[in-house]
């Protein structure tokens, strides 16, 4: 079966760690799906730009592209910025925009992976409070999704899980840490629900100063690569998309 090119669309950042992490994730995706062509484009700050990649693909004779937003929630970038960029693509390209990565049970698995890598163990769950720290958004739909993820994650055995936001919404990470401490949690951990380092993840890290454990960003975790490929498959195969919706 013909496989469209997968174009991973990342936000971009002045922080060089951001692009390096995106490229590491894309390398893991390529390793999981040999033969699939995977390209990366950035909305801002980094090159290549999304427009530049699309123009290059069209010039090569590529016809089909799945554009996948490297985003955890469906907020402004997924609803507005990315569709606007894709509308400027060469007319010969048939582009399908895939769904954002979250929510997904695999991403919750990735969060737990990062917490265990930071020093926790499954035996610690019942006595540990976790701050699910996201970048934040002014989009109420995105905020509601983070709150729902925290509620569902709590039911897997953690003492408590509280959402927090680095921008645009409250509470902040430090306030959620203090709330969990006041609740009587034996230890408090901060799990950044972000894909790559940068300005807002650094703010989350500063807010975790009073926590016992700070996990790393999700980055190129294998679970993230799996979700990315799931979204690609759902976008290129409508029947599969209907099943996975």
mmCIF file of C-alpha atoms in Angstrom:
data_model
loop_
_atom_site.group_PDB
_atom_site.id
_atom_site.type_symbol
_atom_site.label_atom_id
_atom_site.label_comp_id
_atom_site.label_asym_id
_atom_site.label_seq_id
_atom_site.Cartn_x
_atom_site.Cartn_y
_atom_site.Cartn_z
ATOM 1 C CA UNK A 1 0.000 0.000 0.000
ATOM 2 C CA UNK A 2 1.255 3.496 -0.835
ATOM 3 C CA UNK A 3 2.376 5.320 2.276
ATOM 4 C CA UNK A 4 2.139 9.098 2.431
ATOM 5 C CA UNK A 5 5.112 11.055 3.689
ATOM 6 C CA UNK A 6 4.829 11.832 7.389
ATOM 7 C CA UNK A 7 5.542 15.483 8.123
ATOM 8 C CA UNK A 8 6.026 16.099 11.837
ATOM 9 C CA UNK A 9 5.185 19.724 12.626
ATOM 10 C CA UNK A 10 6.939 21.062 15.715
ATOM 11 C CA UNK A 11 6.459 24.444 17.330
ATOM 12 C CA UNK A 12 10.097 25.489 17.311
ATOM 13 C CA UNK A 13 12.062 27.370 19.951
ATOM 14 C CA UNK A 14 15.087 29.614 20.425
ATOM 15 C CA UNK A 15 16.280 26.970 22.894
ATOM 16 C CA UNK A 16 18.496 24.532 20.957
ATOM 17 C CA UNK A 17 17.405 21.672 23.233
ATOM 18 C CA UNK A 18 13.948 21.857 21.676
ATOM 19 C CA UNK A 19 14.989 21.031 18.108
ATOM 20 C CA UNK A 20 17.488 18.425 19.315
ATOM 21 C CA UNK A 21 14.722 16.636 21.224
ATOM 22 C CA UNK A 22 12.340 16.787 18.273
ATOM 23 C CA UNK A 23 14.981 15.278 15.994
ATOM 24 C CA UNK A 24 15.689 12.523 18.539
ATOM 25 C CA UNK A 25 11.989 11.650 18.616
ATOM 26 C CA UNK A 26 11.816 11.591 14.810
ATOM 27 C CA UNK A 27 14.811 9.256 14.692
ATOM 28 C CA UNK A 28 12.990 6.870 17.020
ATOM 29 C CA UNK A 29 9.887 7.035 14.800
ATOM 30 C CA UNK A 30 11.982 6.179 11.736
ATOM 31 C CA UNK A 31 13.538 3.252 13.577
ATOM 32 C CA UNK A 32 10.108 1.906 14.475
ATOM 33 C CA UNK A 33 8.800 2.165 10.903
ATOM 34 C CA UNK A 34 11.627 1.444 8.427
ATOM 35 C CA UNK A 35 10.712 2.526 4.929
ATOM 36 C CA UNK A 36 8.406 5.312 6.063
ATOM 37 C CA UNK A 37 9.652 8.699 4.982
ATOM 38 C CA UNK A 38 9.497 11.098 7.927
ATOM 39 C CA UNK A 39 10.258 14.803 7.570
ATOM 40 C CA UNK A 40 10.306 17.543 10.193
ATOM 41 C CA UNK A 41 9.157 21.134 9.825
ATOM 42 C CA UNK A 42 8.986 23.946 12.374
ATOM 43 C CA UNK A 43 6.371 26.667 12.753
ATOM 44 C CA UNK A 44 8.836 29.203 14.113
ATOM 45 C CA UNK A 45 12.451 29.845 15.163
ATOM 46 C CA UNK A 46 13.973 26.701 13.597
ATOM 47 C CA UNK A 47 14.582 25.421 10.086
ATOM 48 C CA UNK A 48 13.381 23.876 7.946
ATOM 49 C CA UNK A 49 10.054 25.672 8.005
ATOM 50 C CA UNK A 50 6.852 23.758 7.337
ATOM 51 C CA UNK A 51 6.343 25.721 4.106
ATOM 52 C CA UNK A 52 9.862 24.964 2.981
ATOM 53 C CA UNK A 53 9.459 21.221 3.523
ATOM 54 C CA UNK A 54 6.129 21.156 1.691
ATOM 55 C CA UNK A 55 7.546 23.033 -1.285
ATOM 56 C CA UNK A 56 10.512 20.651 -1.446
ATOM 57 C CA UNK A 57 8.238 17.607 -1.333
ATOM 58 C CA UNK A 58 6.060 18.996 -4.117
ATOM 59 C CA UNK A 59 9.128 19.733 -6.235
ATOM 60 C CA UNK A 60 10.214 16.095 -5.825
ATOM 61 C CA UNK A 61 6.860 14.882 -7.102
ATOM 62 C CA UNK A 62 5.431 13.760 -3.773
ATOM 63 C CA UNK A 63 1.642 13.785 -3.819
ATOM 64 C CA UNK A 64 0.428 12.547 -0.395
ATOM 65 C CA UNK A 65 1.405 13.943 2.993
ATOM 66 C CA UNK A 66 0.157 13.352 6.513
ATOM 67 C CA UNK A 67 0.887 16.475 8.572
ATOM 68 C CA UNK A 68 1.129 15.580 12.234
ATOM 69 C CA UNK A 69 1.108 18.334 14.882
ATOM 70 C CA UNK A 70 3.691 17.552 17.542
ATOM 71 C CA UNK A 71 1.305 18.785 20.207
ATOM 72 C CA UNK A 72 -0.235 17.204 23.297
ATOM 73 C CA UNK A 73 -3.526 19.110 23.275
ATOM 74 C CA UNK A 74 -5.802 20.472 20.595
ATOM 75 C CA UNK A 75 -5.464 24.201 21.177
ATOM 76 C CA UNK A 76 -4.688 27.282 19.062
ATOM 77 C CA UNK A 77 -1.761 25.853 17.110
ATOM 78 C CA UNK A 78 -3.676 22.743 16.060
ATOM 79 C CA UNK A 79 -6.925 24.576 15.375
ATOM 80 C CA UNK A 80 -5.601 27.696 13.662
ATOM 81 C CA UNK A 81 -1.858 28.052 13.031
ATOM 82 C CA UNK A 82 -1.192 24.691 11.440
ATOM 83 C CA UNK A 83 -4.285 24.620 9.181
ATOM 84 C CA UNK A 84 -3.350 28.118 7.994
ATOM 85 C CA UNK A 85 0.172 27.003 7.092
ATOM 86 C CA UNK A 86 -1.098 23.889 5.334
ATOM 87 C CA UNK A 87 -3.499 25.956 3.222
ATOM 88 C CA UNK A 88 -0.451 27.679 1.734
ATOM 89 C CA UNK A 89 1.031 24.385 0.518
ATOM 90 C CA UNK A 90 1.503 23.688 -3.196
ATOM 91 C CA UNK A 91 -1.798 22.700 -4.796
ATOM 92 C CA UNK A 92 -0.459 19.375 -6.099
ATOM 93 C CA UNK A 93 -0.058 18.045 -2.541
ATOM 94 C CA UNK A 94 -2.863 16.085 -0.920
ATOM 95 C CA UNK A 95 -2.428 16.816 2.790
ATOM 96 C CA UNK A 96 -4.261 15.232 5.679
ATOM 97 C CA UNK A 97 -3.806 16.786 9.125
ATOM 98 C CA UNK A 98 -3.485 14.113 11.800
ATOM 99 C CA UNK A 99 -4.835 14.465 15.313
ATOM 100 C CA UNK A 100 -2.668 15.790 18.112
ATOM 101 C CA UNK A 101 -0.893 13.215 20.258
ATOM 102 C CA UNK A 102 -2.948 13.499 23.416
ATOM 103 C CA UNK A 103 -4.743 12.259 25.265
ATOM 104 C CA UNK A 104 -3.520 8.665 25.073
ATOM 105 C CA UNK A 105 -2.882 5.914 27.627
ATOM 106 C CA UNK A 106 0.548 5.551 26.033
ATOM 107 C CA UNK A 107 1.419 9.095 27.059
ATOM 108 C CA UNK A 108 0.432 8.273 30.629
ATOM 109 C CA UNK A 109 2.780 5.296 30.375
ATOM 110 C CA UNK A 110 5.503 7.670 29.187
ATOM 111 C CA UNK A 111 4.876 9.968 32.160
ATOM 112 C CA UNK A 112 5.290 7.022 34.518
ATOM 113 C CA UNK A 113 8.446 5.934 32.691
ATOM 114 C CA UNK A 114 9.966 9.356 33.301
ATOM 115 C CA UNK A 115 8.967 9.305 36.995
ATOM 116 C CA UNK A 116 10.554 5.885 37.485
ATOM 117 C CA UNK A 117 13.684 7.024 35.660
ATOM 118 C CA UNK A 118 13.805 9.956 38.117
ATOM 119 C CA UNK A 119 13.886 7.588 41.082
ATOM 120 C CA UNK A 120 10.357 6.516 41.945
ATOM 121 C CA UNK A 121 9.128 2.929 41.785
ATOM 122 C CA UNK A 122 5.662 1.384 41.419
ATOM 123 C CA UNK A 123 5.743 0.680 45.162
ATOM 124 C CA UNK A 124 5.823 4.450 45.794
ATOM 125 C CA UNK A 125 2.557 5.192 44.009
ATOM 126 C CA UNK A 126 0.165 4.896 46.931
ATOM 127 C CA UNK A 127 2.118 7.412 49.037
ATOM 128 C CA UNK A 128 3.163 9.855 46.305
ATOM 129 C CA UNK A 129 1.332 12.916 45.044
ATOM 130 C CA UNK A 130 2.021 13.881 41.441
ATOM 131 C CA UNK A 131 1.778 17.259 39.763
ATOM 132 C CA UNK A 132 0.837 16.859 36.106
ATOM 133 C CA UNK A 133 2.539 20.017 34.856
ATOM 134 C CA UNK A 134 1.613 21.183 31.368
ATOM 135 C CA UNK A 135 2.584 24.254 29.380
ATOM 136 C CA UNK A 136 -0.897 25.739 29.725
ATOM 137 C CA UNK A 137 -3.315 27.236 27.243
ATOM 138 C CA UNK A 138 -5.996 29.882 26.976
ATOM 139 C CA UNK A 139 -8.184 27.279 25.255
ATOM 140 C CA UNK A 140 -10.681 25.833 27.768
ATOM 141 C CA UNK A 141 -10.852 22.569 25.818
ATOM 142 C CA UNK A 142 -7.122 22.025 26.297
ATOM 143 C CA UNK A 143 -7.304 22.837 30.014
ATOM 144 C CA UNK A 144 -10.205 20.427 30.457
ATOM 145 C CA UNK A 145 -8.222 17.656 28.768
ATOM 146 C CA UNK A 146 -5.304 18.111 31.192
ATOM 147 C CA UNK A 147 -7.701 18.014 34.145
ATOM 148 C CA UNK A 148 -9.298 14.829 32.810
ATOM 149 C CA UNK A 149 -5.885 13.184 32.340
ATOM 150 C CA UNK A 150 -4.953 14.009 35.939
ATOM 151 C CA UNK A 151 -8.229 12.557 37.214
ATOM 152 C CA UNK A 152 -7.809 9.339 35.219
ATOM 153 C CA UNK A 153 -4.145 8.985 36.195
ATOM 154 C CA UNK A 154 -5.050 9.270 39.868
ATOM 155 C CA UNK A 155 -7.221 6.160 39.504
ATOM 156 C CA UNK A 156 -4.148 4.077 38.558
ATOM 157 C CA UNK A 157 -2.914 4.100 42.150
ATOM 158 C CA UNK A 158 -1.193 7.398 42.920
ATOM 159 C CA UNK A 159 -1.975 9.034 46.270
ATOM 160 C CA UNK A 160 -3.168 12.119 44.398
ATOM 161 C CA UNK A 161 -2.636 13.830 41.040
ATOM 162 C CA UNK A 162 -3.090 17.546 40.499
ATOM 163 C CA UNK A 163 -2.903 19.428 37.194
ATOM 164 C CA UNK A 164 -0.754 22.549 36.948
ATOM 165 C CA UNK A 165 0.054 25.018 34.188
ATOM 166 C CA UNK A 166 3.148 27.031 33.325
ATOM 167 C CA UNK A 167 1.132 29.752 31.586
ATOM 168 C CA UNK A 168 -2.371 31.035 30.814
ATOM 169 C CA UNK A 169 -4.119 29.027 33.550
ATOM 170 C CA UNK A 170 -3.846 28.175 37.232
ATOM 171 C CA UNK A 171 -2.601 26.633 39.437
ATOM 172 C CA UNK A 172 1.120 26.978 38.881
ATOM 173 C CA UNK A 173 3.423 24.032 39.546
ATOM 174 C CA UNK A 174 4.678 25.390 42.880
ATOM 175 C CA UNK A 175 1.124 25.873 44.161
ATOM 176 C CA UNK A 176 0.157 22.311 43.231
ATOM 177 C CA UNK A 177 3.302 21.010 44.958
ATOM 178 C CA UNK A 178 2.343 22.839 48.158
ATOM 179 C CA UNK A 179 -1.235 21.583 47.934
ATOM 180 C CA UNK A 180 -0.065 17.975 47.733
ATOM 181 C CA UNK A 181 2.356 18.528 50.610
ATOM 182 C CA UNK A 182 -0.486 19.948 52.700
ATOM 183 C CA UNK A 183 -2.594 16.929 51.777
ATOM 184 C CA UNK A 184 -0.078 14.754 53.594
ATOM 185 C CA UNK A 185 1.624 13.019 50.664
ATOM 186 C CA UNK A 186 4.828 11.317 51.808
ATOM 187 C CA UNK A 187 6.560 12.576 48.689
ATOM 188 C CA UNK A 188 5.637 14.920 45.871
ATOM 189 C CA UNK A 189 6.722 14.418 42.263
ATOM 190 C CA UNK A 190 6.394 16.723 39.273
ATOM 191 C CA UNK A 191 5.739 15.102 35.897
ATOM 192 C CA UNK A 192 6.138 17.599 33.023
ATOM 193 C CA UNK A 193 3.506 16.903 30.391
ATOM 194 C CA UNK A 194 5.601 18.548 27.706
ATOM 195 C CA UNK A 195 7.459 17.128 24.739
ATOM 196 C CA UNK A 196 10.696 19.088 24.667
ATOM 197 C CA UNK A 197 12.762 21.486 26.767
ATOM 198 C CA UNK A 198 12.287 25.214 26.462
ATOM 199 C CA UNK A 199 11.040 28.337 28.225
ATOM 200 C CA UNK A 200 7.856 26.907 29.753
ATOM 201 C CA UNK A 201 9.396 23.548 30.757
ATOM 202 C CA UNK A 202 12.118 25.545 32.525
ATOM 203 C CA UNK A 203 9.377 27.426 34.385
ATOM 204 C CA UNK A 204 7.884 24.076 35.409
ATOM 205 C CA UNK A 205 11.302 22.980 36.700
ATOM 206 C CA UNK A 206 11.638 26.137 38.787
ATOM 207 C CA UNK A 207 8.170 25.526 40.199
ATOM 208 C CA UNK A 208 9.259 22.032 41.227
ATOM 209 C CA UNK A 209 11.949 23.359 43.569
ATOM 210 C CA UNK A 210 10.063 22.147 46.668
ATOM 211 C CA UNK A 211 9.144 18.760 45.177
ATOM 212 C CA UNK A 212 11.016 15.567 45.980
ATOM 213 C CA UNK A 213 11.189 14.358 42.384
ATOM 214 C CA UNK A 214 11.241 16.144 39.031
ATOM 215 C CA UNK A 215 10.840 13.926 35.982
ATOM 216 C CA UNK A 216 12.283 14.715 32.580
ATOM 217 C CA UNK A 217 10.188 15.914 29.634
ATOM 218 C CA UNK A 218 8.540 13.210 27.530
ATOM 219 C CA UNK A 219 10.947 13.742 24.633
ATOM 220 C CA UNK A 220 11.808 10.678 22.556
ATOM 221 C CA UNK A 221 10.197 8.168 24.918
ATOM 222 C CA UNK A 222 9.236 5.021 22.977
ATOM 223 C CA UNK A 223 5.597 5.473 23.966
ATOM 224 C CA UNK A 224 5.558 8.913 22.350
ATOM 225 C CA UNK A 225 6.920 7.448 19.113
ATOM 226 C CA UNK A 226 4.187 4.799 19.203
ATOM 227 C CA UNK A 227 1.448 7.408 19.624
ATOM 228 C CA UNK A 228 2.887 9.430 16.774
ATOM 229 C CA UNK A 229 2.690 6.442 14.450
ATOM 230 C CA UNK A 230 -0.829 5.631 15.650
ATOM 231 C CA UNK A 231 -1.954 9.146 14.701
ATOM 232 C CA UNK A 232 -0.268 8.786 11.313
ATOM 233 C CA UNK A 233 -2.035 5.488 10.627
ATOM 234 C CA UNK A 234 -5.390 6.904 11.695
ATOM 235 C CA UNK A 235 -4.986 9.891 9.380
ATOM 236 C CA UNK A 236 -3.959 7.892 6.307
ATOM 237 C CA UNK A 237 -6.578 5.154 6.727
ATOM 238 C CA UNK A 238 -10.073 6.616 7.281
ATOM 239 C CA UNK A 239 -11.528 3.292 8.384
ATOM 240 C CA UNK A 240 -8.847 2.924 11.040
ATOM 241 C CA UNK A 241 -9.386 6.518 12.089
ATOM 242 C CA UNK A 242 -13.051 5.822 12.691
ATOM 243 C CA UNK A 243 -12.197 2.867 14.888
ATOM 244 C CA UNK A 244 -9.643 4.859 16.897
ATOM 245 C CA UNK A 245 -11.768 7.969 17.355
#
